[in-house]
């Protein structure tokens, strides 16, 4: 037998204690710090704090929306798969439309990526929702376009698309336009795990 | 309309060209470099190369196994969700046993995490498989224990568990024992997206 910690709750406690010890959380409001801890936990990098940008009300607004039954709209199936259902306060719907059979046709007609085209199927659900974009910069760009067109704003936007083309720019545009409360990881870093960490933290105050 | 690149194939090409321009891939064998590109693409960090450790045959062995129909065994549902099915050469099974109804009871009986207990249900499938551990260090520790017990070795192990308790140690132990061809991201970094990037790269030589 190899010697390692096998108690899940103890692993969580150790992990969160290490993060709180090493990460520069003092610069963050308490509720944002709670979200940062789970995001750091999901990626192993305490310097993620340096790239966080947010509006002060994003956690409160997102949590209130979920408590009132709002859906969680995700740009990637991995995010929908990763959200911990037992943390959701109202058995909330977790929706990713990327695999909908209408999406390839929509993408062709609109001349865009499938990730962006999938947001056409969000229009009715967007107002008051919690949006989690953790993969495609084009999805975040398209979200900003839809809101500019007049589609009702979500309650909170987790904006953590990742990568080398459009990730930086889409997140900076979200910060600049701020059409709704948001939480962003500036720069190229991002991804489904960070989106899931943020959603799971906003969904419930419980750390473990 | 916001000005951004909407052509998915062009986004991939730009992204991969940027990664190949910025990342220090020259130190890697060609096939490992191909995997590194997709892993970097999934996390936005070109310095991931510095933490890669691998056996020279891991890509060839993993690809041959998949071409022969081997299953992909994952420690997290997010990984199973993220593997691109159309890249798989033999319509391979992608299996995560974490949500199996027997797992909570197994975890209690074995005194370990659910992530580690879920591997009890891999025993018959492990020999010759492709293993992708991208979440729980305890799953990687448990894998090493099973192999030490005499369970047949997988064809390739993607070992990228993430975090602050056991991630570093489990990956160093995998490198030390090397019970099968492996690819590891040393240190705390890891996660489902990196595991998916590696599996998708091993599954097919096609970059886009």
mmCIF file of C-alpha atoms in Angstrom:
data_model
loop_
_atom_site.group_PDB
_atom_site.id
_atom_site.type_symbol
_atom_site.label_atom_id
_atom_site.label_comp_id
_atom_site.label_asym_id
_atom_site.label_seq_id
_atom_site.Cartn_x
_atom_site.Cartn_y
_atom_site.Cartn_z
ATOM 1 C CA UNK A 1 0.000 0.000 0.000
ATOM 2 C CA UNK A 2 1.236 3.465 -0.845
ATOM 3 C CA UNK A 3 1.073 6.086 1.906
ATOM 4 C CA UNK A 4 -1.329 8.883 0.940
ATOM 5 C CA UNK A 5 -4.359 10.684 2.322
ATOM 6 C CA UNK A 6 -7.497 8.719 1.458
ATOM 7 C CA UNK A 7 -10.132 10.789 3.270
ATOM 8 C CA UNK A 8 -11.898 13.003 0.748
ATOM 9 C CA UNK A 9 -13.004 15.609 3.298
ATOM 10 C CA UNK A 10 -9.498 15.824 4.724
ATOM 11 C CA UNK A 11 -8.054 16.272 1.225
ATOM 12 C CA UNK A 12 -10.464 19.170 0.611
ATOM 13 C CA UNK A 13 -9.592 20.785 3.945
ATOM 14 C CA UNK A 14 -5.843 20.500 3.345
ATOM 15 C CA UNK A 15 -6.211 21.786 -0.194
ATOM 16 C CA UNK A 16 -8.293 24.810 0.737
ATOM 17 C CA UNK A 17 -6.022 25.595 3.711
ATOM 18 C CA UNK A 18 -2.968 25.523 1.430
ATOM 19 C CA UNK A 19 -4.680 27.785 -1.082
ATOM 20 C CA UNK A 20 -5.764 30.250 1.618
ATOM 21 C CA UNK A 21 -2.216 30.227 2.968
ATOM 22 C CA UNK A 22 -0.472 30.795 -0.359
ATOM 23 C CA UNK A 23 -2.860 32.833 -2.498
ATOM 24 C CA UNK A 24 -3.084 36.582 -2.138
ATOM 25 C CA UNK A 25 -6.769 36.568 -1.220
ATOM 26 C CA UNK A 26 -6.622 39.584 1.106
ATOM 27 C CA UNK A 27 -7.134 41.898 -1.840
ATOM 28 C CA UNK A 28 -10.504 40.282 -2.619
ATOM 29 C CA UNK A 29 -13.942 40.726 -1.028
ATOM 30 C CA UNK A 30 -14.857 37.648 1.055
ATOM 31 C CA UNK A 31 -17.362 36.185 -1.373
ATOM 32 C CA UNK A 32 -15.058 36.630 -4.370
ATOM 33 C CA UNK A 33 -12.254 35.027 -2.353
ATOM 34 C CA UNK A 34 -14.477 31.991 -1.796
ATOM 35 C CA UNK A 35 -14.941 31.651 -5.537
ATOM 36 C CA UNK A 36 -11.233 32.198 -6.170
ATOM 37 C CA UNK A 37 -10.368 29.343 -3.786
ATOM 38 C CA UNK A 38 -12.447 26.852 -5.760
ATOM 39 C CA UNK A 39 -11.108 28.136 -9.073
ATOM 40 C CA UNK A 40 -7.519 27.809 -7.820
ATOM 41 C CA UNK A 41 -8.352 24.337 -6.527
ATOM 42 C CA UNK A 42 -9.454 23.302 -10.006
ATOM 43 C CA UNK A 43 -6.245 24.397 -11.756
ATOM 44 C CA UNK A 44 -3.483 24.179 -9.124
ATOM 45 C CA UNK A 45 -2.304 27.762 -9.639
ATOM 46 C CA UNK A 46 -2.475 30.255 -6.760
ATOM 47 C CA UNK A 47 -1.398 33.141 -9.002
ATOM 48 C CA UNK A 48 -4.780 32.963 -10.716
ATOM 49 C CA UNK A 49 -5.782 35.735 -8.294
ATOM 50 C CA UNK A 50 -3.615 38.192 -10.221
ATOM 51 C CA UNK A 51 -5.794 37.796 -13.306
ATOM 52 C CA UNK A 52 -9.239 37.945 -11.698
ATOM 53 C CA UNK A 53 -11.522 40.796 -12.705
ATOM 54 C CA UNK A 54 -15.053 41.073 -11.406
ATOM 55 C CA UNK A 55 -17.930 43.283 -10.430
ATOM 56 C CA UNK A 56 -18.576 43.411 -6.699
ATOM 57 C CA UNK A 57 -22.110 42.050 -6.930
ATOM 58 C CA UNK A 58 -21.415 39.036 -9.140
ATOM 59 C CA UNK A 59 -21.490 36.334 -6.444
ATOM 60 C CA UNK A 60 -24.545 37.736 -4.691
ATOM 61 C CA UNK A 61 -26.419 38.215 -7.973
ATOM 62 C CA UNK A 62 -25.500 34.789 -9.296
ATOM 63 C CA UNK A 63 -26.392 33.034 -6.046
ATOM 64 C CA UNK A 64 -29.722 34.848 -5.746
ATOM 65 C CA UNK A 65 -30.578 33.916 -9.317
ATOM 66 C CA UNK A 66 -29.788 30.246 -8.683
ATOM 67 C CA UNK A 67 -31.799 30.268 -5.466
ATOM 68 C CA UNK A 68 -34.705 31.638 -7.480
ATOM 69 C CA UNK A 69 -34.368 28.764 -9.948
ATOM 70 C CA UNK A 70 -32.353 30.309 -12.783
ATOM 71 C CA UNK A 71 -30.758 27.977 -15.326
ATOM 72 C CA UNK A 72 -27.002 27.697 -15.856
ATOM 73 C CA UNK A 73 -26.075 28.161 -19.522
ATOM 74 C CA UNK A 74 -22.718 26.659 -20.567
ATOM 75 C CA UNK A 75 -20.765 26.865 -23.799
ATOM 76 C CA UNK A 76 -19.190 23.399 -23.402
ATOM 77 C CA UNK A 77 -20.524 19.988 -22.456
ATOM 78 C CA UNK A 78 -17.563 19.536 -20.118
ATOM 79 C CA UNK A 79 -18.843 22.416 -17.978
ATOM 80 C CA UNK A 80 -22.365 21.039 -17.838
ATOM 81 C CA UNK A 81 -20.865 17.679 -16.892
ATOM 82 C CA UNK A 82 -18.724 19.161 -14.122
ATOM 83 C CA UNK A 83 -21.278 21.237 -12.222
ATOM 84 C CA UNK A 84 -21.950 19.462 -8.920
ATOM 85 C CA UNK A 85 -25.706 18.945 -8.927
ATOM 86 C CA UNK A 86 -26.043 18.580 -5.156
ATOM 87 C CA UNK A 87 -24.606 22.093 -4.689
ATOM 88 C CA UNK A 88 -27.415 23.644 -6.743
ATOM 89 C CA UNK A 89 -30.007 25.331 -4.508
ATOM 90 C CA UNK A 90 -33.062 24.766 -6.696
ATOM 91 C CA UNK A 91 -32.303 21.659 -8.731
ATOM 92 C CA UNK A 92 -31.389 24.178 -11.428
ATOM 93 C CA UNK A 93 -31.264 23.232 -15.075
ATOM 94 C CA UNK A 94 -27.725 23.044 -16.490
ATOM 95 C CA UNK A 95 -27.887 23.573 -20.224
ATOM 96 C CA UNK A 96 -25.365 23.243 -23.031
ATOM 97 C CA UNK A 97 -26.821 23.557 -26.513
ATOM 98 C CA UNK A 98 -23.608 22.794 -28.417
ATOM 99 C CA UNK A 99 -24.710 19.278 -29.381
ATOM 100 C CA UNK A 100 -28.210 20.338 -30.446
ATOM 101 C CA UNK A 101 -28.884 19.045 -33.940
ATOM 102 C CA UNK A 102 -29.823 22.531 -35.169
ATOM 103 C CA UNK A 103 -26.404 23.995 -34.326
ATOM 104 C CA UNK A 104 -24.352 22.893 -37.370
ATOM 105 C CA UNK A 105 -26.953 24.419 -39.690
ATOM 106 C CA UNK A 106 -27.133 27.603 -37.636
ATOM 107 C CA UNK A 107 -23.336 27.894 -37.688
ATOM 108 C CA UNK A 108 -23.269 27.586 -41.456
ATOM 109 C CA UNK A 109 -26.088 30.093 -41.974
ATOM 110 C CA UNK A 110 -24.599 32.626 -39.557
ATOM 111 C CA UNK A 111 -21.042 32.071 -40.791
ATOM 112 C CA UNK A 112 -19.659 31.452 -37.329
ATOM 113 C CA UNK A 113 -18.417 28.702 -35.036
ATOM 114 C CA UNK A 114 -20.739 26.091 -33.606
ATOM 115 C CA UNK A 115 -19.894 27.403 -30.144
ATOM 116 C CA UNK A 116 -21.206 30.857 -31.072
ATOM 117 C CA UNK A 117 -24.177 29.541 -33.060
ATOM 118 C CA UNK A 118 -25.263 27.445 -30.059
ATOM 119 C CA UNK A 119 -26.137 30.713 -28.260
ATOM 120 C CA UNK A 120 -29.028 31.283 -30.687
ATOM 121 C CA UNK A 121 -30.781 28.578 -28.675
ATOM 122 C CA UNK A 122 -30.195 30.530 -25.441
ATOM 123 C CA UNK A 123 -32.202 33.634 -26.406
ATOM 124 C CA UNK A 124 -35.326 32.785 -24.393
ATOM 125 C CA UNK A 125 -33.341 31.507 -21.425
ATOM 126 C CA UNK A 126 -30.716 34.234 -21.122
ATOM 127 C CA UNK A 127 -32.566 36.898 -19.100
ATOM 128 C CA UNK A 128 -31.776 36.307 -15.431
ATOM 129 C CA UNK A 129 -29.666 33.199 -16.057
ATOM 130 C CA UNK A 130 -26.169 32.343 -14.886
ATOM 131 C CA UNK A 131 -23.862 32.077 -17.912
ATOM 132 C CA UNK A 132 -20.646 30.045 -17.787
ATOM 133 C CA UNK A 133 -18.378 30.410 -20.811
ATOM 134 C CA UNK A 134 -15.214 28.376 -20.281
ATOM 135 C CA UNK A 135 -14.168 27.273 -23.711
ATOM 136 C CA UNK A 136 -14.829 29.373 -26.807
ATOM 137 C CA UNK A 137 -13.984 33.069 -27.125
ATOM 138 C CA UNK A 138 -16.483 33.230 -30.012
ATOM 139 C CA UNK A 139 -19.255 32.245 -27.588
ATOM 140 C CA UNK A 140 -18.375 35.171 -25.336
ATOM 141 C CA UNK A 141 -18.205 37.559 -28.297
ATOM 142 C CA UNK A 142 -21.602 36.290 -29.475
ATOM 143 C CA UNK A 143 -23.064 36.739 -25.998
ATOM 144 C CA UNK A 144 -21.997 40.381 -26.036
ATOM 145 C CA UNK A 145 -23.614 40.807 -29.459
ATOM 146 C CA UNK A 146 -26.889 39.251 -28.302
ATOM 147 C CA UNK A 147 -27.022 41.553 -25.276
ATOM 148 C CA UNK A 148 -26.312 44.526 -27.514
ATOM 149 C CA UNK A 149 -29.206 43.443 -29.744
ATOM 150 C CA UNK A 150 -31.455 43.771 -26.706
ATOM 151 C CA UNK A 151 -31.752 40.229 -25.410
ATOM 152 C CA UNK A 152 -32.322 40.458 -21.634
ATOM 153 C CA UNK A 153 -29.179 40.316 -19.529
ATOM 154 C CA UNK A 154 -28.132 37.335 -17.435
ATOM 155 C CA UNK A 155 -27.848 37.701 -13.651
ATOM 156 C CA UNK A 156 -24.148 36.828 -13.787
ATOM 157 C CA UNK A 157 -21.543 35.989 -16.408
ATOM 158 C CA UNK A 158 -18.598 33.689 -15.692
ATOM 159 C CA UNK A 159 -16.265 34.596 -18.555
ATOM 160 C CA UNK A 160 -13.260 32.279 -18.690
ATOM 161 C CA UNK A 161 -12.761 31.229 -22.317
ATOM 162 C CA UNK A 162 -9.251 29.953 -22.930
ATOM 163 C CA UNK A 163 -6.598 30.163 -25.568
ATOM 164 C CA UNK A 164 -4.706 32.019 -28.209
ATOM 165 C CA UNK A 165 -7.287 33.562 -30.537
ATOM 166 C CA UNK A 166 -9.867 35.916 -29.060
ATOM 167 C CA UNK A 167 -9.685 34.788 -25.443
ATOM 168 C CA UNK A 168 -7.871 37.896 -24.224
ATOM 169 C CA UNK A 169 -9.909 40.220 -26.438
ATOM 170 C CA UNK A 170 -13.342 38.768 -25.619
ATOM 171 C CA UNK A 171 -12.696 38.983 -21.884
ATOM 172 C CA UNK A 172 -11.403 42.550 -22.087
ATOM 173 C CA UNK A 173 -14.522 43.488 -24.067
ATOM 174 C CA UNK A 174 -16.724 41.905 -21.403
ATOM 175 C CA UNK A 175 -14.960 44.000 -18.757
ATOM 176 C CA UNK A 176 -15.272 47.151 -20.863
ATOM 177 C CA UNK A 177 -18.954 46.725 -21.688
ATOM 178 C CA UNK A 178 -19.990 45.031 -18.435
ATOM 179 C CA UNK A 179 -23.537 44.266 -19.602
ATOM 180 C CA UNK A 180 -24.159 42.257 -16.413
ATOM 181 C CA UNK A 181 -22.249 41.270 -13.247
ATOM 182 C CA UNK A 182 -19.200 39.299 -14.353
ATOM 183 C CA UNK A 183 -16.220 37.316 -13.171
ATOM 184 C CA UNK A 184 -13.304 37.002 -15.574
ATOM 185 C CA UNK A 185 -9.832 35.467 -15.668
ATOM 186 C CA UNK A 186 -7.885 37.937 -17.795
ATOM 187 C CA UNK A 187 -5.332 36.670 -20.280
ATOM 188 C CA UNK A 188 -5.079 33.370 -22.079
ATOM 189 C CA UNK A 189 -5.825 31.164 -19.095
ATOM 190 C CA UNK A 190 -9.324 29.793 -18.644
ATOM 191 C CA UNK A 191 -11.172 26.608 -19.387
ATOM 192 C CA UNK A 192 -13.999 24.343 -18.351
ATOM 193 C CA UNK A 193 -12.525 23.463 -14.968
ATOM 194 C CA UNK A 194 -12.280 27.128 -13.972
ATOM 195 C CA UNK A 195 -15.852 27.729 -15.132
ATOM 196 C CA UNK A 196 -17.038 24.737 -13.111
ATOM 197 C CA UNK A 197 -15.109 25.884 -10.037
ATOM 198 C CA UNK A 198 -16.737 29.312 -10.243
ATOM 199 C CA UNK A 199 -20.247 27.938 -10.755
ATOM 200 C CA UNK A 200 -19.876 25.424 -7.916
ATOM 201 C CA UNK A 201 -18.676 28.192 -5.592
ATOM 202 C CA UNK A 202 -21.454 30.593 -6.530
ATOM 203 C CA UNK A 203 -24.063 27.840 -6.161
ATOM 204 C CA UNK A 204 -23.362 27.207 -2.486
ATOM 205 C CA UNK A 205 -21.466 28.812 0.401
ATOM 206 C CA UNK A 206 -20.364 25.374 1.629
ATOM 207 C CA UNK A 207 -16.635 24.941 1.026
ATOM 208 C CA UNK A 208 -16.571 21.135 1.037
ATOM 209 C CA UNK B 1 -21.222 43.376 -34.940
ATOM 210 C CA UNK B 2 -17.962 42.924 -33.119
ATOM 211 C CA UNK B 3 -14.872 42.264 -35.230
ATOM 212 C CA UNK B 4 -13.496 38.793 -34.479
ATOM 213 C CA UNK B 5 -12.512 35.616 -36.320
ATOM 214 C CA UNK B 6 -15.588 33.473 -36.802
ATOM 215 C CA UNK B 7 -14.106 30.621 -38.865
ATOM 216 C CA UNK B 8 -13.472 27.645 -36.590
ATOM 217 C CA UNK B 9 -10.785 26.093 -38.792
ATOM 218 C CA UNK B 10 -8.980 29.426 -39.066
ATOM 219 C CA UNK B 11 -9.102 29.829 -35.278
ATOM 220 C CA UNK B 12 -7.520 26.386 -34.849
ATOM 221 C CA UNK B 13 -4.810 27.152 -37.407
ATOM 222 C CA UNK B 14 -3.960 30.517 -35.799
ATOM 223 C CA UNK B 15 -3.964 28.958 -32.335
ATOM 224 C CA UNK B 16 -1.707 26.050 -33.239
ATOM 225 C CA UNK B 17 0.642 28.349 -35.196
ATOM 226 C CA UNK B 18 0.939 30.657 -32.176
ATOM 227 C CA UNK B 19 1.652 27.711 -29.892
ATOM 228 C CA UNK B 20 4.270 26.289 -32.267
ATOM 229 C CA UNK B 21 5.855 29.729 -32.494
ATOM 230 C CA UNK B 22 5.982 30.400 -28.745
ATOM 231 C CA UNK B 23 6.371 27.031 -27.049
ATOM 232 C CA UNK B 24 9.741 25.370 -26.718
ATOM 233 C CA UNK B 25 8.746 22.263 -28.667
ATOM 234 C CA UNK B 26 12.155 21.641 -30.209
ATOM 235 C CA UNK B 27 13.192 19.657 -27.158
ATOM 236 C CA UNK B 28 10.370 17.154 -27.735
ATOM 237 C CA UNK B 29 10.043 14.206 -30.135
ATOM 238 C CA UNK B 30 7.601 15.036 -32.946
ATOM 239 C CA UNK B 31 4.733 12.919 -31.695
ATOM 240 C CA UNK B 32 5.036 14.215 -28.125
ATOM 241 C CA UNK B 33 5.164 17.761 -29.515
ATOM 242 C CA UNK B 34 1.862 17.114 -31.271
ATOM 243 C CA UNK B 35 0.287 16.115 -27.973
ATOM 244 C CA UNK B 36 1.856 19.077 -26.194
ATOM 245 C CA UNK B 37 0.311 21.469 -28.733
ATOM 246 C CA UNK B 38 -3.212 20.242 -27.971
ATOM 247 C CA UNK B 39 -2.576 20.276 -24.224
ATOM 248 C CA UNK B 40 -1.283 23.856 -24.408
ATOM 249 C CA UNK B 41 -4.281 24.774 -26.539
ATOM 250 C CA UNK B 42 -6.591 23.530 -23.808
ATOM 251 C CA UNK B 43 -5.046 25.624 -21.020
ATOM 252 C CA UNK B 44 -3.517 28.683 -22.710
ATOM 253 C CA UNK B 45 -0.058 28.175 -21.183
ATOM 254 C CA UNK B 46 2.947 27.584 -23.449
ATOM 255 C CA UNK B 47 5.229 26.946 -20.468
ATOM 256 C CA UNK B 48 3.425 23.651 -19.889
ATOM 257 C CA UNK B 49 6.264 22.109 -21.912
ATOM 258 C CA UNK B 50 8.644 22.685 -18.997
ATOM 259 C CA UNK B 51 6.625 20.282 -16.819
ATOM 260 C CA UNK B 52 6.071 17.461 -19.304
ATOM 261 C CA UNK B 53 7.536 14.068 -18.473
ATOM 262 C CA UNK B 54 6.955 11.041 -20.675
ATOM 263 C CA UNK B 55 8.227 7.762 -21.996
ATOM 264 C CA UNK B 56 9.222 7.866 -25.652
ATOM 265 C CA UNK B 57 6.722 5.225 -26.743
ATOM 266 C CA UNK B 58 3.610 6.653 -25.060
ATOM 267 C CA UNK B 59 1.975 8.187 -28.135
ATOM 268 C CA UNK B 60 2.699 5.243 -30.397
ATOM 269 C CA UNK B 61 1.526 2.733 -27.773
ATOM 270 C CA UNK B 62 -1.610 4.705 -26.934
ATOM 271 C CA UNK B 63 -2.520 5.224 -30.583
ATOM 272 C CA UNK B 64 -1.951 1.572 -31.485
ATOM 273 C CA UNK B 65 -4.131 0.509 -28.576
ATOM 274 C CA UNK B 66 -6.945 2.820 -29.647
ATOM 275 C CA UNK B 67 -6.667 1.651 -33.249
ATOM 276 C CA UNK B 68 -7.033 -1.909 -31.941
ATOM 277 C CA UNK B 69 -10.213 -0.923 -30.098
ATOM 278 C CA UNK B 70 -8.968 -0.299 -26.555
ATOM 279 C CA UNK B 71 -11.262 1.568 -24.166
ATOM 280 C CA UNK B 72 -10.382 4.940 -22.611
ATOM 281 C CA UNK B 73 -10.729 4.854 -18.813
ATOM 282 C CA UNK B 74 -11.219 8.266 -17.159
ATOM 283 C CA UNK B 75 -11.330 9.310 -13.515
ATOM 284 C CA UNK B 76 -13.754 12.189 -14.098
ATOM 285 C CA UNK B 77 -16.972 12.554 -16.047
ATOM 286 C CA UNK B 78 -15.680 15.844 -17.453
ATOM 287 C CA UNK B 79 -12.924 13.950 -19.272
ATOM 288 C CA UNK B 80 -15.320 11.395 -20.705
ATOM 289 C CA UNK B 81 -17.527 14.292 -21.795
ATOM 290 C CA UNK B 82 -14.663 16.142 -23.473
ATOM 291 C CA UNK B 83 -13.121 13.385 -25.601
ATOM 292 C CA UNK B 84 -13.965 14.135 -29.237
ATOM 293 C CA UNK B 85 -15.714 10.999 -30.418
ATOM 294 C CA UNK B 86 -15.045 11.579 -34.113
ATOM 295 C CA UNK B 87 -11.279 11.530 -33.464
ATOM 296 C CA UNK B 88 -11.463 7.994 -32.060
ATOM 297 C CA UNK B 89 -10.184 5.420 -34.591
ATOM 298 C CA UNK B 90 -12.383 2.483 -33.534
ATOM 299 C CA UNK B 91 -15.485 4.031 -32.013
ATOM 300 C CA UNK B 92 -13.726 3.311 -28.726
ATOM 301 C CA UNK B 93 -15.600 3.086 -25.465
ATOM 302 C CA UNK B 94 -14.969 6.057 -23.153
ATOM 303 C CA UNK B 95 -15.643 4.972 -19.601
ATOM 304 C CA UNK B 96 -15.890 6.819 -16.289
ATOM 305 C CA UNK B 97 -17.138 4.700 -13.400
ATOM 306 C CA UNK B 98 -17.285 7.509 -10.826
ATOM 307 C CA UNK B 99 -21.071 7.765 -10.936
ATOM 308 C CA UNK B 100 -21.643 4.003 -10.765
ATOM 309 C CA UNK B 101 -24.058 3.247 -7.934
ATOM 310 C CA UNK B 102 -21.621 0.757 -6.379
ATOM 311 C CA UNK B 103 -18.904 3.385 -5.875
ATOM 312 C CA UNK B 104 -20.076 5.071 -2.638
ATOM 313 C CA UNK B 105 -20.294 1.669 -0.924
ATOM 314 C CA UNK B 106 -16.903 0.626 -2.292
ATOM 315 C CA UNK B 107 -15.351 3.880 -1.071
ATOM 316 C CA UNK B 108 -16.717 3.331 2.411
ATOM 317 C CA UNK B 109 -15.603 -0.287 2.566
ATOM 318 C CA UNK B 110 -12.118 0.479 1.230
ATOM 319 C CA UNK B 111 -11.744 3.641 3.331
ATOM 320 C CA UNK B 112 -10.805 5.800 0.378
ATOM 321 C CA UNK B 113 -12.175 8.453 -1.945
ATOM 322 C CA UNK B 114 -14.884 7.727 -4.480
ATOM 323 C CA UNK B 115 -12.400 8.617 -7.222
ATOM 324 C CA UNK B 116 -10.041 5.870 -6.056
ATOM 325 C CA UNK B 117 -12.811 3.358 -5.324
ATOM 326 C CA UNK B 118 -14.166 3.816 -8.859
ATOM 327 C CA UNK B 119 -11.033 2.076 -10.164
ATOM 328 C CA UNK B 120 -12.217 -1.214 -8.623
ATOM 329 C CA UNK B 121 -14.628 -1.292 -11.548
ATOM 330 C CA UNK B 122 -11.750 -0.924 -14.027
ATOM 331 C CA UNK B 123 -9.955 -4.160 -13.108
ATOM 332 C CA UNK B 124 -11.190 -6.199 -16.075
ATOM 333 C CA UNK B 125 -10.765 -3.349 -18.513
ATOM 334 C CA UNK B 126 -7.339 -2.051 -17.493
ATOM 335 C CA UNK B 127 -5.015 -4.394 -19.414
ATOM 336 C CA UNK B 128 -4.193 -2.725 -22.739
ATOM 337 C CA UNK B 129 -6.442 0.280 -22.139
ATOM 338 C CA UNK B 130 -5.663 3.991 -22.373
ATOM 339 C CA UNK B 131 -6.006 5.570 -18.923
ATOM 340 C CA UNK B 132 -6.679 9.292 -18.490
ATOM 341 C CA UNK B 133 -6.471 10.580 -14.927
ATOM 342 C CA UNK B 134 -7.043 14.329 -14.900
ATOM 343 C CA UNK B 135 -8.673 15.041 -11.596
ATOM 344 C CA UNK B 136 -7.929 13.002 -8.484
ATOM 345 C CA UNK B 137 -4.433 12.186 -7.210
ATOM 346 C CA UNK B 138 -5.996 9.334 -5.200
ATOM 347 C CA UNK B 139 -7.107 7.729 -8.474
ATOM 348 C CA UNK B 140 -3.534 7.766 -9.761
ATOM 349 C CA UNK B 141 -2.214 6.369 -6.475
ATOM 350 C CA UNK B 142 -4.851 3.632 -6.610
ATOM 351 C CA UNK B 143 -3.937 2.813 -10.208
ATOM 352 C CA UNK B 144 -0.327 2.272 -9.155
ATOM 353 C CA UNK B 145 -1.510 0.004 -6.340
ATOM 354 C CA UNK B 146 -3.672 -2.077 -8.677
ATOM 355 C CA UNK B 147 -0.779 -2.531 -11.094
ATOM 356 C CA UNK B 148 1.469 -3.542 -8.218
ATOM 357 C CA UNK B 149 -1.146 -6.115 -7.193
ATOM 358 C CA UNK B 150 -0.735 -7.656 -10.619
ATOM 359 C CA UNK B 151 -3.614 -6.247 -12.621
ATOM 360 C CA UNK B 152 -2.507 -6.119 -16.268
ATOM 361 C CA UNK B 153 -0.946 -2.835 -17.350
ATOM 362 C CA UNK B 154 -2.630 -0.297 -19.598
ATOM 363 C CA UNK B 155 -1.087 0.553 -22.975
ATOM 364 C CA UNK B 156 -0.654 4.192 -21.946
ATOM 365 C CA UNK B 157 -1.280 6.331 -18.885
ATOM 366 C CA UNK B 158 -2.103 10.039 -19.129
ATOM 367 C CA UNK B 159 -1.342 11.209 -15.595
ATOM 368 C CA UNK B 160 -2.422 14.794 -15.049
ATOM 369 C CA UNK B 161 -4.257 14.964 -11.713
ATOM 370 C CA UNK B 162 -4.372 18.497 -10.362
ATOM 371 C CA UNK B 163 -4.058 20.278 -7.076
ATOM 372 C CA UNK B 164 -2.520 20.697 -3.685
ATOM 373 C CA UNK B 165 -2.697 17.304 -1.947
ATOM 374 C CA UNK B 166 -1.040 14.341 -3.624
ATOM 375 C CA UNK B 167 -0.937 15.664 -7.187
ATOM 376 C CA UNK B 168 2.815 16.266 -7.186
ATOM 377 C CA UNK B 169 3.533 13.062 -5.261
ATOM 378 C CA UNK B 170 1.313 10.749 -7.310
ATOM 379 C CA UNK B 171 2.817 11.965 -10.575
ATOM 380 C CA UNK B 172 6.397 11.622 -9.310
ATOM 381 C CA UNK B 173 5.590 8.084 -8.196
ATOM 382 C CA UNK B 174 4.190 7.275 -11.637
ATOM 383 C CA UNK B 175 7.438 8.521 -13.191
ATOM 384 C CA UNK B 176 9.525 6.551 -10.693
ATOM 385 C CA UNK B 177 7.649 3.268 -11.096
ATOM 386 C CA UNK B 178 6.750 3.675 -14.772
ATOM 387 C CA UNK B 179 4.512 0.593 -14.866
ATOM 388 C CA UNK B 180 3.427 1.462 -18.429
ATOM 389 C CA UNK B 181 4.143 4.180 -21.009
ATOM 390 C CA UNK B 182 3.086 7.479 -19.467
ATOM 391 C CA UNK B 183 2.661 11.196 -20.086
ATOM 392 C CA UNK B 184 2.673 13.453 -17.050
ATOM 393 C CA UNK B 185 2.483 17.164 -16.247
ATOM 394 C CA UNK B 186 4.721 17.487 -13.207
ATOM 395 C CA UNK B 187 3.754 19.783 -10.382
ATOM 396 C CA UNK B 188 0.360 21.003 -9.273
ATOM 397 C CA UNK B 189 -0.996 21.812 -12.700
ATOM 398 C CA UNK B 190 -3.276 19.338 -14.404
ATOM 399 C CA UNK B 191 -6.977 18.842 -14.891
ATOM 400 C CA UNK B 192 -9.658 17.426 -17.115
ATOM 401 C CA UNK B 193 -8.949 19.753 -20.023
ATOM 402 C CA UNK B 194 -5.306 18.683 -20.171
ATOM 403 C CA UNK B 195 -6.326 15.024 -20.030
ATOM 404 C CA UNK B 196 -8.806 15.571 -22.849
ATOM 405 C CA UNK B 197 -6.231 17.434 -24.937
ATOM 406 C CA UNK B 198 -3.785 14.560 -24.549
ATOM 407 C CA UNK B 199 -6.354 11.872 -25.371
ATOM 408 C CA UNK B 200 -7.644 13.779 -28.401
ATOM 409 C CA UNK B 201 -4.081 14.182 -29.681
ATOM 410 C CA UNK B 202 -3.160 10.541 -29.161
ATOM 411 C CA UNK B 203 -6.403 9.402 -30.798
ATOM 412 C CA UNK B 204 -5.644 11.005 -34.168
ATOM 413 C CA UNK B 205 -2.736 12.609 -35.999
ATOM 414 C CA UNK B 206 -5.062 15.221 -37.501
ATOM 415 C CA UNK B 207 -4.344 18.593 -35.930
ATOM 416 C CA UNK B 208 -7.725 20.218 -36.623
#
